[in-house]
PDB file of C-alpha atoms in Angstrom:
ATOM      1  CA  MET A 207       8.435 -23.453  31.021  1.00 69.00           C
ATOM      2  CA  SER A 208       7.969 -23.799  26.735  1.00 90.00           C
ATOM      3  CA  LYS A 209       8.382 -20.745  25.350  1.00 95.00           C
ATOM      4  CA  PRO A 210       5.036 -19.719  22.420  1.00 97.00           C
ATOM      5  CA  ARG A 211       5.514 -21.055  18.727  1.00 98.00           C
ATOM      6  CA  ILE A 212       5.623 -18.383  15.287  1.00 98.00           C
ATOM      7  CA  LEU A 213       5.666 -18.525  12.518  1.00 98.00           C
ATOM      8  CA  VAL A 214       7.199 -16.333   9.855  1.00 98.00           C
ATOM      9  CA  ALA A 215       5.413 -16.647   7.105  1.00 98.00           C
ATOM     10  CA  ARG A 216       7.498 -14.651   4.416  1.00 98.00           C
ATOM     11  CA  ALA A 217      11.598 -14.168   4.187  1.00 98.00           C
ATOM     12  CA  ILE A 218      12.472 -11.231   6.705  1.00 98.00           C
ATOM     13  CA  PHE A 219      15.280  -9.967   7.597  1.00 98.00           C
ATOM     14  CA  PRO A 220      17.538 -12.851   9.068  1.00 98.00           C
ATOM     15  CA  ASP A 221      18.608 -11.478  12.507  1.00 98.00           C
ATOM     16  CA  ILE A 222      15.669 -10.490  12.891  1.00 98.00           C
ATOM     17  CA  VAL A 223      14.096 -14.504  12.779  1.00 98.00           C
ATOM     18  CA  GLU A 224      16.699 -14.663  15.855  1.00 98.00           C
ATOM     19  CA  ARG A 225      15.619 -11.545  17.697  1.00 98.00           C
ATOM     20  CA  LEU A 226      12.108 -13.240  17.865  1.00 98.00           C
ATOM     21  CA  ARG A 227      13.817 -17.333  17.852  1.00 98.00           C
ATOM     22  CA  ALA A 228      15.469 -15.267  21.930  1.00 97.00           C
ATOM     23  CA  HIS A 229      11.361 -15.029  23.018  1.00 98.00           C
ATOM     24  CA  PHE A 230       9.699 -17.847  21.035  1.00 98.00           C
ATOM     25  CA  GLU A 231       9.772 -21.066  19.155  1.00 98.00           C
ATOM     26  CA  VAL A 232      10.398 -19.502  15.438  1.00 98.00           C
ATOM     27  CA  GLU A 233       9.597 -21.946  12.250  1.00 98.00           C
ATOM     28  CA  ALA A 234      11.017 -19.488   9.256  1.00 98.00           C
ATOM     29  CA  ASN A 235      10.132 -19.335   5.670  1.00 98.00           C
ATOM     30  CA  PRO A 236      13.810 -18.055   4.643  1.00 97.00           C
ATOM     31  CA  ASP A 237      12.890 -20.053   1.054  1.00 97.00           C
ATOM     32  CA  ASP A 238       9.940 -17.098   0.756  1.00 97.00           C
ATOM     33  CA  VAL A 239       7.899 -20.752   0.146  1.00 96.00           C
ATOM     34  CA  ILE A 240       4.406 -19.143  -1.648  1.00 94.00           C
ATOM     35  CA  TRP A 241       1.620 -21.010   0.807  1.00 96.00           C
ATOM     36  CA  THR A 242      -1.301 -22.078  -0.077  1.00 96.00           C
ATOM     37  CA  PRO A 243      -4.009 -21.389   2.157  1.00 96.00           C
ATOM     38  CA  ALA A 244      -3.900 -25.209   3.361  1.00 96.00           C
ATOM     39  CA  GLU A 245      -0.269 -24.981   3.346  1.00 97.00           C
ATOM     40  CA  LEU A 246      -0.775 -22.076   5.831  1.00 97.00           C
ATOM     41  CA  ALA A 247      -3.399 -23.465   8.516  1.00 97.00           C
ATOM     42  CA  ALA A 248      -1.065 -26.841   9.062  1.00 97.00           C
ATOM     43  CA  ARG A 249       1.275 -24.580   9.559  1.00 98.00           C
ATOM     44  CA  LEU A 250      -0.625 -22.542  11.877  1.00 98.00           C
ATOM     45  CA  ALA A 251      -2.267 -25.541  13.712  1.00 97.00           C
ATOM     46  CA  ASP A 252       0.300 -25.981  16.593  1.00 97.00           C
ATOM     47  CA  LYS A 253       1.077 -21.998  16.344  1.00 98.00           C
ATOM     48  CA  ASP A 254       0.084 -18.836  18.881  1.00 97.00           C
ATOM     49  CA  GLY A 255       1.565 -16.056  16.595  1.00 98.00           C
ATOM     50  CA  VAL A 256       2.096 -15.090  12.842  1.00 98.00           C
ATOM     51  CA  LEU A 257       4.240 -12.832  11.436  1.00 98.00           C
ATOM     52  CA  THR A 258       2.167 -12.047   8.339  1.00 98.00           C
ATOM     53  CA  THR A 259       3.305  -9.906   5.178  1.00 94.00           C
ATOM     54  CA  GLY A 260      -0.349  -9.036   3.894  1.00 87.00           C
ATOM     55  CA  SER A 261      -0.054 -11.504   1.455  1.00 88.00           C
ATOM     56  CA  GLN A 262      -1.737 -14.819   3.737  1.00 96.00           C
ATOM     57  CA  ARG A 263      -5.333 -14.224   4.236  1.00 96.00           C
ATOM     58  CA  ILE A 264      -6.322 -14.704   8.058  1.00 97.00           C
ATOM     59  CA  ASP A 265      -9.700 -15.915   7.825  1.00 97.00           C
ATOM     60  CA  ALA A 266     -12.697 -17.750   9.310  1.00 97.00           C
ATOM     61  CA  ALA A 267     -11.589 -20.568   8.193  1.00 97.00           C
ATOM     62  CA  LEU A 268      -7.890 -20.785   8.672  1.00 97.00           C
ATOM     63  CA  LEU A 269      -8.669 -19.613  12.275  1.00 97.00           C
ATOM     64  CA  ALA A 270     -10.837 -22.807  12.358  1.00 97.00           C
ATOM     65  CA  ALA A 271      -7.982 -24.678  11.428  1.00 97.00           C
ATOM     66  CA  ALA A 272      -5.891 -23.093  14.033  1.00 97.00           C
ATOM     67  CA  PRO A 273      -6.634 -23.393  17.398  1.00 96.00           C
ATOM     68  CA  ARG A 274      -3.692 -22.079  18.493  1.00 96.00           C
ATOM     69  CA  LEU A 275      -3.629 -18.615  17.280  1.00 98.00           C
ATOM     70  CA  ARG A 276      -3.999 -15.700  19.351  1.00 97.00           C
ATOM     71  CA  ILE A 277      -2.128 -12.667  17.103  1.00 98.00           C
ATOM     72  CA  ALA A 278      -1.393 -11.932  13.921  1.00 98.00           C
ATOM     73  CA  ALA A 279       1.669  -9.488  13.101  1.00 98.00           C
ATOM     74  CA  ASN A 280       1.077  -8.007   9.260  1.00 98.00           C
ATOM     75  CA  MET A 281       4.302  -6.712   8.366  1.00 97.00           C
ATOM     76  CA  ALA A 282       2.663  -3.422   6.184  1.00 95.00           C
ATOM     77  CA  VAL A 283       0.115  -1.075   6.976  1.00 93.00           C
ATOM     78  CA  GLY A 284      -2.706  -2.013   5.085  1.00 91.00           C
ATOM     79  CA  TYR A 285      -4.471  -5.039   6.642  1.00 93.00           C
ATOM     80  CA  ASN A 286      -6.871  -6.358   3.909  1.00 91.00           C
ATOM     81  CA  ASN A 287      -5.813  -9.623   4.298  1.00 94.00           C
ATOM     82  CA  PHE A 288      -6.839 -10.039   7.545  1.00 96.00           C
ATOM     83  CA  ASP A 289     -10.717 -11.000   7.999  1.00 96.00           C
ATOM     84  CA  VAL A 290     -10.797  -8.408  11.583  1.00 96.00           C
ATOM     85  CA  ASP A 291     -14.351  -9.755  12.320  1.00 95.00           C
ATOM     86  CA  ALA A 292     -13.626 -12.883  12.413  1.00 96.00           C
ATOM     87  CA  MET A 293     -10.365 -12.616  14.184  1.00 97.00           C
ATOM     88  CA  THR A 294     -11.599 -10.367  16.824  1.00 96.00           C
ATOM     89  CA  ALA A 295     -15.000 -13.192  16.958  1.00 95.00           C
ATOM     90  CA  ALA A 296     -12.676 -15.778  17.764  1.00 96.00           C
ATOM     91  CA  GLY A 297     -10.751 -13.480  19.823  1.00 96.00           C
ATOM     92  CA  VAL A 298      -7.304 -13.271  18.071  1.00 97.00           C
ATOM     93  CA  GLN A 299      -4.899 -10.019  17.626  1.00 98.00           C
ATOM     94  CA  GLY A 300      -4.424  -7.891  14.719  1.00 98.00           C
ATOM     95  CA  THR A 301      -2.259  -5.712  14.317  1.00 98.00           C
ATOM     96  CA  ASN A 302       0.127  -3.735  12.133  1.00 97.00           C
ATOM     97  CA  THR A 303       2.635  -0.977  11.487  1.00 97.00           C
ATOM     98  CA  PRO A 304       1.557   2.178  10.993  1.00 95.00           C
ATOM     99  CA  ASP A 305       3.853   5.391  10.978  1.00 95.00           C
ATOM    100  CA  VAL A 306       6.711   4.064  10.447  1.00 97.00           C
ATOM    101  CA  LEU A 307       6.610   3.493   7.303  1.00 96.00           C
ATOM    102  CA  THR A 308       4.637   6.851   6.602  1.00 97.00           C
ATOM    103  CA  GLU A 309       7.532   9.530   4.709  1.00 97.00           C
ATOM    104  CA  THR A 310       8.866   7.067   2.783  1.00 98.00           C
ATOM    105  CA  THR A 311       5.873   6.008   1.418  1.00 97.00           C
ATOM    106  CA  ALA A 312       4.936   9.553   0.700  1.00 98.00           C
ATOM    107  CA  ASP A 313       8.418  10.168  -1.348  1.00 98.00           C
ATOM    108  CA  PHE A 314       7.898   6.656  -3.436  1.00 98.00           C
ATOM    109  CA  GLY A 315       4.067   8.099  -4.338  1.00 98.00           C
ATOM    110  CA  PHE A 316       5.453  11.525  -5.124  1.00 97.00           C
ATOM    111  CA  ALA A 317       8.622   9.982  -7.064  1.00 98.00           C
ATOM    112  CA  LEU A 318       5.781   7.951  -8.932  1.00 98.00           C
ATOM    113  CA  LEU A 319       3.813  10.923  -9.818  1.00 98.00           C
ATOM    114  CA  MET A 320       7.137  12.672 -10.973  1.00 98.00           C
ATOM    115  CA  ALA A 321       7.760   9.805 -13.432  1.00 98.00           C
ATOM    116  CA  THR A 322       4.232   9.428 -14.364  1.00 98.00           C
ATOM    117  CA  ALA A 323       3.668  13.685 -15.678  1.00 98.00           C
ATOM    118  CA  ARG A 324       6.981  13.882 -17.284  1.00 98.00           C
ATOM    119  CA  ARG A 325       6.792  10.562 -18.331  1.00 98.00           C
ATOM    120  CA  MET A 326      10.194   8.512 -17.310  1.00 97.00           C
ATOM    121  CA  THR A 327       9.399   5.795 -18.081  1.00 96.00           C
ATOM    122  CA  GLU A 328       8.503   5.873 -22.215  1.00 96.00           C
ATOM    123  CA  SER A 329      11.554   8.013 -22.759  1.00 97.00           C
ATOM    124  CA  GLU A 330      13.259   4.863 -20.900  1.00 97.00           C
ATOM    125  CA  HIS A 331      12.021   2.692 -23.024  1.00 96.00           C
ATOM    126  CA  TYR A 332      12.664   4.494 -26.518  1.00 97.00           C
ATOM    127  CA  LEU A 333      16.217   5.576 -25.474  1.00 97.00           C
ATOM    128  CA  ARG A 334      17.004   1.839 -24.774  1.00 97.00           C
ATOM    129  CA  ALA A 335      16.138   0.587 -28.162  1.00 97.00           C
ATOM    130  CA  GLY A 336      18.275   2.854 -30.272  1.00 98.00           C
ATOM    131  CA  ARG A 337      15.482   5.047 -31.492  1.00 97.00           C
ATOM    132  CA  TRP A 338      16.563   8.658 -30.011  1.00 97.00           C
ATOM    133  CA  THR A 339      18.305  10.277 -33.296  1.00 97.00           C
ATOM    134  CA  LYS A 340      17.096  14.015 -32.875  1.00 96.00           C
ATOM    135  CA  TRP A 341      15.516  16.075 -31.029  1.00 95.00           C
ATOM    136  CA  SER A 342      12.389  17.623 -31.016  1.00 96.00           C
ATOM    137  CA  TYR A 343      10.287  20.522 -29.935  1.00 96.00           C
ATOM    138  CA  ASP A 344       7.163  17.808 -28.492  1.00 96.00           C
ATOM    139  CA  MET A 345       9.807  14.491 -27.414  1.00 97.00           C
ATOM    140  CA  PHE A 346       8.061  12.764 -24.668  1.00 97.00           C
ATOM    141  CA  ALA A 347       6.426  16.320 -23.573  1.00 97.00           C
ATOM    142  CA  GLY A 348       4.891  15.911 -20.752  1.00 97.00           C
ATOM    143  CA  SER A 349       2.432  18.113 -17.998  1.00 97.00           C
ATOM    144  CA  ASP A 350       4.043  19.631 -15.242  1.00 98.00           C
ATOM    145  CA  ILE A 351       4.305  19.061 -11.320  1.00 98.00           C
ATOM    146  CA  HIS A 352       4.901  22.551  -9.715  1.00 98.00           C
ATOM    147  CA  GLY A 353       1.784  25.339 -10.014  1.00 97.00           C
ATOM    148  CA  SER A 354      -0.529  22.582 -10.634  1.00 98.00           C
ATOM    149  CA  THR A 355      -3.845  21.170  -9.255  1.00 98.00           C
ATOM    150  CA  LEU A 356      -3.377  18.255  -7.143  1.00 98.00           C
ATOM    151  CA  GLY A 357      -6.151  16.648  -5.567  1.00 98.00           C
ATOM    152  CA  ILE A 358      -5.468  13.113  -2.591  1.00 98.00           C
ATOM    153  CA  ILE A 359      -7.945  11.076  -2.227  1.00 98.00           C
ATOM    154  CA  GLY A 360      -7.318   9.403   1.363  1.00 97.00           C
ATOM    155  CA  MET A 361      -5.946  11.920   3.672  1.00 97.00           C
ATOM    156  CA  GLY A 362      -4.287   9.836   6.455  1.00 95.00           C
ATOM    157  CA  ARG A 363      -0.800   9.959   7.522  1.00 95.00           C
ATOM    158  CA  ILE A 364       0.769   9.427   3.586  1.00 97.00           C
ATOM    159  CA  GLY A 365      -1.708  11.624   2.492  1.00 98.00           C
ATOM    160  CA  GLN A 366      -0.934  14.582   4.105  1.00 98.00           C
ATOM    161  CA  GLY A 367       2.863  13.604   3.603  1.00 98.00           C
ATOM    162  CA  ILE A 368       2.009  14.115  -0.203  1.00 98.00           C
ATOM    163  CA  ALA A 369       0.132  17.301   0.530  1.00 98.00           C
ATOM    164  CA  ARG A 370       3.354  18.076   2.396  1.00 98.00           C
ATOM    165  CA  ARG A 371       5.903  17.762  -0.301  1.00 98.00           C
ATOM    166  CA  GLY A 372       3.348  19.077  -2.992  1.00 98.00           C
ATOM    167  CA  ALA A 373       1.790  22.193  -1.594  1.00 98.00           C
ATOM    168  CA  HIS A 374       5.845  23.459  -0.006  1.00 98.00           C
ATOM    169  CA  GLY A 375       8.176  21.469  -1.943  1.00 97.00           C
ATOM    170  CA  PHE A 376       6.364  22.576  -5.466  1.00 98.00           C
ATOM    171  CA  GLY A 377       4.091  25.549  -4.708  1.00 98.00           C
ATOM    172  CA  MET A 378       0.829  23.369  -5.204  1.00 98.00           C
ATOM    173  CA  LYS A 379      -2.429  24.218  -5.167  1.00 98.00           C
ATOM    174  CA  VAL A 380      -3.997  20.325  -3.451  1.00 98.00           C
ATOM    175  CA  VAL A 381      -7.732  19.342  -2.661  1.00 98.00           C
ATOM    176  CA  TYR A 382      -7.915  16.832  -1.017  1.00 98.00           C
ATOM    177  CA  HIS A 383     -11.667  14.337  -0.293  1.00 98.00           C
ATOM    178  CA  ASN A 384     -11.500  11.998   2.636  1.00 96.00           C
ATOM    179  CA  ARG A 385     -14.411  10.547   4.360  1.00 93.00           C
ATOM    180  CA  SER A 386     -14.281  12.722   7.284  1.00 94.00           C
ATOM    181  CA  ARG A 387     -12.731  16.505   7.000  1.00 96.00           C
ATOM    182  CA  LEU A 388      -9.393  17.147   8.632  1.00 97.00           C
ATOM    183  CA  PRO A 389      -9.332  20.213  11.161  1.00 97.00           C
ATOM    184  CA  PRO A 390      -8.562  22.990  10.395  1.00 97.00           C
ATOM    185  CA  ALA A 391      -5.490  23.185  11.534  1.00 97.00           C
ATOM    186  CA  LEU A 392      -3.959  19.961   9.789  1.00 97.00           C
ATOM    187  CA  GLU A 393      -4.942  21.737   7.032  1.00 97.00           C
ATOM    188  CA  ALA A 394      -3.464  24.519   7.465  1.00 97.00           C
ATOM    189  CA  GLU A 395       0.102  22.508   7.444  1.00 97.00           C
ATOM    190  CA  CYS A 396      -0.898  21.023   4.233  1.00 97.00           C
ATOM    191  CA  LYS A 397      -2.385  23.822   2.543  1.00 98.00           C
ATOM    192  CA  ALA A 398      -5.379  21.618   1.815  1.00 98.00           C
ATOM    193  CA  SER A 399      -9.079  22.383   1.081  1.00 98.00           C
ATOM    194  CA  TYR A 400     -11.914  19.538   0.992  1.00 98.00           C
ATOM    195  CA  LEU A 401     -13.788  18.966  -1.901  1.00 98.00           C
ATOM    196  CA  GLY A 402     -16.473  16.388  -2.873  1.00 97.00           C
ATOM    197  CA  LYS A 403     -14.769  13.654  -4.512  1.00 97.00           C
ATOM    198  CA  GLU A 404     -16.730  14.505  -8.042  1.00 98.00           C
ATOM    199  CA  ASP A 405     -15.484  17.957  -7.704  1.00 98.00           C
ATOM    200  CA  LEU A 406     -11.934  16.749  -6.860  1.00 98.00           C
ATOM    201  CA  LEU A 407     -11.659  14.579 -10.111  1.00 98.00           C
ATOM    202  CA  ARG A 408     -12.704  17.299 -12.350  1.00 98.00           C
ATOM    203  CA  THR A 409     -10.518  19.730 -11.078  1.00 98.00           C
ATOM    204  CA  ALA A 410      -7.392  18.070 -10.661  1.00 98.00           C
ATOM    205  CA  ASP A 411      -3.853  18.101 -12.706  1.00 98.00           C
ATOM    206  CA  HIS A 412      -2.773  15.445 -10.258  1.00 98.00           C
ATOM    207  CA  VAL A 413      -5.048  12.427  -8.663  1.00 98.00           C
ATOM    208  CA  VAL A 414      -3.095  10.054  -6.281  1.00 98.00           C
ATOM    209  CA  LEU A 415      -5.336   7.617  -3.976  1.00 98.00           C
ATOM    210  CA  VAL A 416      -4.052   7.128  -0.656  1.00 97.00           C
ATOM    211  CA  VAL A 417      -7.146   4.928   1.225  1.00 95.00           C
ATOM    212  CA  PRO A 418      -7.390   1.905   3.257  1.00 91.00           C
ATOM    213  CA  TYR A 419      -8.929  -1.162   0.789  1.00 90.00           C
ATOM    214  CA  THR A 420     -12.520  -1.940   2.156  1.00 89.00           C
ATOM    215  CA  PRO A 421     -15.104  -3.508  -0.107  1.00 90.00           C
ATOM    216  CA  ALA A 422     -16.812   0.276   0.359  1.00 91.00           C
ATOM    217  CA  SER A 423     -13.986   1.357  -1.957  1.00 94.00           C
ATOM    218  CA  HIS A 424     -13.735  -1.010  -3.889  1.00 96.00           C
ATOM    219  CA  HIS A 425     -13.372   0.144  -7.952  1.00 97.00           C
ATOM    220  CA  THR A 426     -13.242   3.361  -6.093  1.00 97.00           C
ATOM    221  CA  ILE A 427     -12.422   4.964  -9.315  1.00 98.00           C
ATOM    222  CA  GLY A 428     -14.314   3.020 -12.329  1.00 98.00           C
ATOM    223  CA  ALA A 429     -15.370   4.512 -16.206  1.00 98.00           C
ATOM    224  CA  ALA A 430     -17.609   6.970 -14.486  1.00 98.00           C
ATOM    225  CA  GLU A 431     -14.622   8.261 -12.332  1.00 98.00           C
ATOM    226  CA  LEU A 432     -12.124   7.975 -15.153  1.00 98.00           C
ATOM    227  CA  SER A 433     -14.497  10.483 -17.273  1.00 98.00           C
ATOM    228  CA  LEU A 434     -14.720  13.236 -14.810  1.00 98.00           C
ATOM    229  CA  MET A 435     -10.880  13.996 -15.342  1.00 98.00           C
ATOM    230  CA  LYS A 436      -9.474  16.420 -17.566  1.00 98.00           C
ATOM    231  CA  PRO A 437      -7.666  14.411 -20.939  1.00 98.00           C
ATOM    232  CA  THR A 438      -4.144  16.119 -19.848  1.00 98.00           C
ATOM    233  CA  ALA A 439      -4.577  14.331 -15.944  1.00 98.00           C
ATOM    234  CA  THR A 440      -2.659  11.950 -13.961  1.00 98.00           C
ATOM    235  CA  LEU A 441      -3.643   9.339 -11.709  1.00 98.00           C
ATOM    236  CA  ILE A 442      -1.480   7.750  -9.840  1.00 98.00           C
ATOM    237  CA  ASN A 443      -2.490   4.612  -6.495  1.00 98.00           C
ATOM    238  CA  ILE A 444      -0.020   3.965  -3.968  1.00 97.00           C
ATOM    239  CA  ALA A 445      -2.931   2.318  -1.896  1.00 96.00           C
ATOM    240  CA  ARG A 446      -4.538  -1.256  -3.137  1.00 94.00           C
ATOM    241  CA  GLY A 447      -5.202  -3.228  -5.557  1.00 94.00           C
ATOM    242  CA  GLY A 448      -8.698  -2.737  -6.467  1.00 95.00           C
ATOM    243  CA  ILE A 449      -9.321   0.507  -5.845  1.00 97.00           C
ATOM    244  CA  VAL A 450      -8.621   1.498  -9.479  1.00 98.00           C
ATOM    245  CA  ASP A 451     -11.157  -0.563 -12.224  1.00 98.00           C
ATOM    246  CA  ASP A 452      -7.692  -1.800 -13.848  1.00 98.00           C
ATOM    247  CA  ALA A 453      -9.684  -2.937 -16.856  1.00 98.00           C
ATOM    248  CA  ALA A 454     -11.624   0.529 -17.391  1.00 98.00           C
ATOM    249  CA  LEU A 455      -8.071   2.220 -16.280  1.00 98.00           C
ATOM    250  CA  ALA A 456      -6.214   0.784 -19.213  1.00 98.00           C
ATOM    251  CA  ALA A 457      -8.870   1.413 -22.205  1.00 98.00           C
ATOM    252  CA  ALA A 458      -8.658   5.085 -20.745  1.00 98.00           C
ATOM    253  CA  LEU A 459      -5.182   5.205 -20.600  1.00 98.00           C
ATOM    254  CA  ARG A 460      -5.439   4.241 -24.212  1.00 98.00           C
ATOM    255  CA  GLU A 461      -8.006   6.298 -25.428  1.00 97.00           C
ATOM    256  CA  GLY A 462      -6.514   9.456 -24.529  1.00 97.00           C
ATOM    257  CA  ARG A 463      -9.106   9.604 -21.934  1.00 97.00           C
ATOM    258  CA  ILE A 464      -6.616  10.343 -19.292  1.00 98.00           C
ATOM    259  CA  ALA A 465      -2.428  11.494 -20.172  1.00 98.00           C
ATOM    260  CA  ALA A 466      -1.086   9.023 -18.162  1.00 98.00           C
ATOM    261  CA  ALA A 467      -1.023   6.956 -14.252  1.00 98.00           C
ATOM    262  CA  GLY A 468       0.994   6.081 -12.136  1.00 98.00           C
ATOM    263  CA  LEU A 469       0.234   2.438 -10.421  1.00 98.00           C
ATOM    264  CA  ASP A 470       2.129  -0.001  -7.557  1.00 98.00           C
ATOM    265  CA  VAL A 471      -0.121  -2.179  -6.610  1.00 97.00           C
ATOM    266  CA  PHE A 472      -2.417  -3.980  -9.000  1.00 97.00           C
ATOM    267  CA  GLU A 473      -6.068  -6.484  -8.713  1.00 95.00           C
ATOM    268  CA  GLY A 474      -4.774  -9.535  -8.148  1.00 91.00           C
ATOM    269  CA  GLU A 475      -1.330  -8.624  -7.921  1.00 93.00           C
ATOM    270  CA  PRO A 476       0.991 -10.157  -8.614  1.00 93.00           C
ATOM    271  CA  GLY A 477      -0.665 -10.309 -11.288  1.00 95.00           C
ATOM    272  CA  VAL A 478      -2.068  -7.282 -13.656  1.00 97.00           C
ATOM    273  CA  HIS A 479      -4.380  -6.967 -16.207  1.00 97.00           C
ATOM    274  CA  PRO A 480      -2.463  -7.236 -19.527  1.00 98.00           C
ATOM    275  CA  ASP A 481      -3.529  -4.507 -21.010  1.00 98.00           C
ATOM    276  CA  LEU A 482      -2.161  -2.250 -18.667  1.00 98.00           C
ATOM    277  CA  LEU A 483       1.087  -3.868 -20.083  1.00 97.00           C
ATOM    278  CA  THR A 484       0.401  -2.729 -23.421  1.00 96.00           C
ATOM    279  CA  VAL A 485      -0.274   0.898 -22.797  1.00 96.00           C
ATOM    280  CA  PRO A 486       2.899   2.924 -23.113  1.00 96.00           C
ATOM    281  CA  ASN A 487       1.719   6.060 -21.064  1.00 97.00           C
ATOM    282  CA  VAL A 488       1.827   3.920 -17.581  1.00 98.00           C
ATOM    283  CA  VAL A 489       3.673   3.690 -14.562  1.00 98.00           C
ATOM    284  CA  LEU A 490       4.513  -0.085 -13.507  1.00 98.00           C
ATOM    285  CA  THR A 491       5.777  -0.738  -9.979  1.00 98.00           C
ATOM    286  CA  PRO A 492       5.857  -4.181  -7.870  1.00 97.00           C
ATOM    287  CA  HIS A 493       4.176  -2.712  -4.753  1.00 96.00           C
ATOM    288  CA  ILE A 494       7.479  -1.288  -3.829  1.00 97.00           C
ATOM    289  CA  ALA A 495       6.796   1.907  -2.437  1.00 97.00           C
ATOM    290  CA  SER A 496       7.852   1.768   1.161  1.00 97.00           C
ATOM    291  CA  ALA A 497      10.845  -0.524  -0.118  1.00 97.00           C
ATOM    292  CA  THR A 498      13.424   1.281   1.474  1.00 98.00           C
ATOM    293  CA  VAL A 499      15.919  -1.429   4.194  1.00 98.00           C
ATOM    294  CA  PRO A 500      15.441   1.311   6.634  1.00 98.00           C
ATOM    295  CA  THR A 501      12.240   1.626   7.330  1.00 98.00           C
ATOM    296  CA  ARG A 502      11.265  -2.464   5.876  1.00 98.00           C
ATOM    297  CA  ARG A 503      13.165  -2.965   8.543  1.00 98.00           C
ATOM    298  CA  ALA A 504      11.721  -0.759  10.687  1.00 98.00           C
ATOM    299  CA  MET A 505       8.222  -2.736   9.323  1.00 98.00           C
ATOM    300  CA  ALA A 506       9.858  -5.937  10.109  1.00 98.00           C
ATOM    301  CA  ASN A 507      10.846  -5.208  13.857  1.00 98.00           C
ATOM    302  CA  LEU A 508       7.700  -3.078  14.487  1.00 98.00           C
ATOM    303  CA  ALA A 509       5.342  -6.825  14.028  1.00 98.00           C
ATOM    304  CA  ALA A 510       8.290  -8.753  16.248  1.00 98.00           C
ATOM    305  CA  ASP A 511       7.970  -5.497  18.327  1.00 98.00           C
ATOM    306  CA  ASN A 512       3.617  -6.957  18.679  1.00 98.00           C
ATOM    307  CA  LEU A 513       4.844 -10.360  18.428  1.00 98.00           C
ATOM    308  CA  ILE A 514       6.761  -9.657  21.575  1.00 98.00           C
ATOM    309  CA  ALA A 515       4.145  -7.584  23.459  1.00 98.00           C
ATOM    310  CA  PHE A 516       1.224  -9.536  23.450  1.00 97.00           C
ATOM    311  CA  LEU A 517       2.399 -13.092  23.360  1.00 97.00           C
ATOM    312  CA  GLY A 518       4.351 -11.779  26.669  1.00 96.00           C
ATOM    313  CA  GLY A 519       1.537 -10.338  28.757  1.00 94.00           C
ATOM    314  CA  ARG A 520       2.076  -6.727  27.727  1.00 94.00           C
ATOM    315  CA  GLY A 521      -0.195  -6.309  25.803  1.00 94.00           C
ATOM    316  CA  PRO A 522      -0.436  -4.883  21.436  1.00 97.00           C
ATOM    317  CA  LEU A 523       1.590  -2.475  20.277  1.00 97.00           C
ATOM    318  CA  THR A 524      -0.214  -0.953  17.437  1.00 98.00           C
ATOM    319  CA  PRO A 525      -3.393  -3.070  17.203  1.00 98.00           C
ATOM    320  CA  VAL A 526      -6.357  -2.944  14.544  1.00 97.00           C
ATOM    321  CA  ASN A 527      -9.437  -4.992  16.499  1.00 97.00           C
ATOM    322  CA  GLN A 528     -10.005  -5.644  20.194  1.00 94.00           C
ATOM    323  CA  PRO A 529     -10.732  -8.826  20.448  1.00 92.00           C
ATOM    324  CA  VAL A 530     -13.793 -10.784  22.283  1.00 80.00           C
ATOM    325  CA  PRO A 531     -11.823 -13.003  25.421  1.00 75.00           C
ATOM    326  CA  GLY A 532     -12.307 -16.720  24.020  1.00 71.00           C
ATOM    327  CA  PRO A 533     -10.915 -20.259  24.792  1.00 69.00           C
ATOM    328  CA  ARG A 534      -7.499 -18.630  23.491  1.00 72.00           C
ATOM    329  CA  GLY A 535      -5.628 -17.398  26.354  1.00 54.00           C
ATOM    330  CA  ARG A 536      -6.585 -14.216  25.619  1.00 45.00           C
ATOM    331  CA  GLN A 537      -5.467 -12.245  28.657  1.00 39.00           C
TER     332      GLN A 537
END
C-alpha cells in the first residue's frame, strides 16, 4: 500500500522532514522557495497533506486545484492564511500549533515592550553612528515599565502570559479588553481588570495587541484609536499585520501623538510601510516573536504530529475546523 503524499511548503528542520518521510512520500522545499499561488497549487495537485507556515494561502481556488488534499497543518498558532469556511466545505482539515509557543511569544512581547519604552533601538543607532560624545540628563529618556499601567487587547494564552509578567514581575497595573471577560479566577491569577477598549486606550501607559486577525479585527487600532492614547504611551503589536493601520501609526509617531511603538508584524509583510522606516521612535522586528530553536522545533513537530495522526486515521490533535464529510476520503 503506497504512503500518503505530503508537501512541506517551506524549509523546516531537516530531521523533522526525515521524521515525516517515515510515514509519507514527502516533497520538501529545502531551498525555501516562495512559490506563487499557481505554483503551490500545481505542487498540491497530487498531495494528501501539506505542512504550511503561514505564508501559504489555502483558499477555494487552491482547493479546487488540489482534489486529493485532506489536511493543511499550519506551523503557527494563527491561521489567517486559511479560508476556514472554504476548507470546511471542501472537507479539508486545518490544524495549528497552540500552546507550544505561548511562553516564548509572551517573553518576546514583553522584551519588545521594554525595548520600546526605554528607546533601545534609537540609542543603539545613535551609538553606532559615533554620535555619543557626552552624558546628558535627557539623553534617550524613555518611560518606566515598573508601576505603570499595562493594557492588553486580546487576553488569550499569550495575553495572559504578558499580563502575568507585568503584574508579578514588574508590579504593573494590568487592564485588558477581550471579546469576552475572563473567569474571575483567571483575572485574579493575572491581576487584571476588564475595561472597554476606549477606556483601556485612554488609561494605559503601554498597550499590547495580542488579538487574532479576522476581518472584524482589521485595523483594530487606527487613527481614531491612536487619538485616544496618551502622548506618553507606547503601542506594541505582536498579533498580526492588519490589526494596526500602519500608515496611521507612522503619522501618529511622527507627530508625537504617541511616544513610541514596537512592531513584530506588519500589513503586507514582509513588506513594511515606508513611513515606518523613516520615524525614529519605533522598534521593528521581522515577525520573530516565537523564534527560539526549542519553540520553533516544537511548532514543527506539532504540525508533523497533526499530519501523522490525521492521515494515519486517528484524527487531528489541534484542529481549527470540523470539515463536513466529502469525497476526499475523510474518515
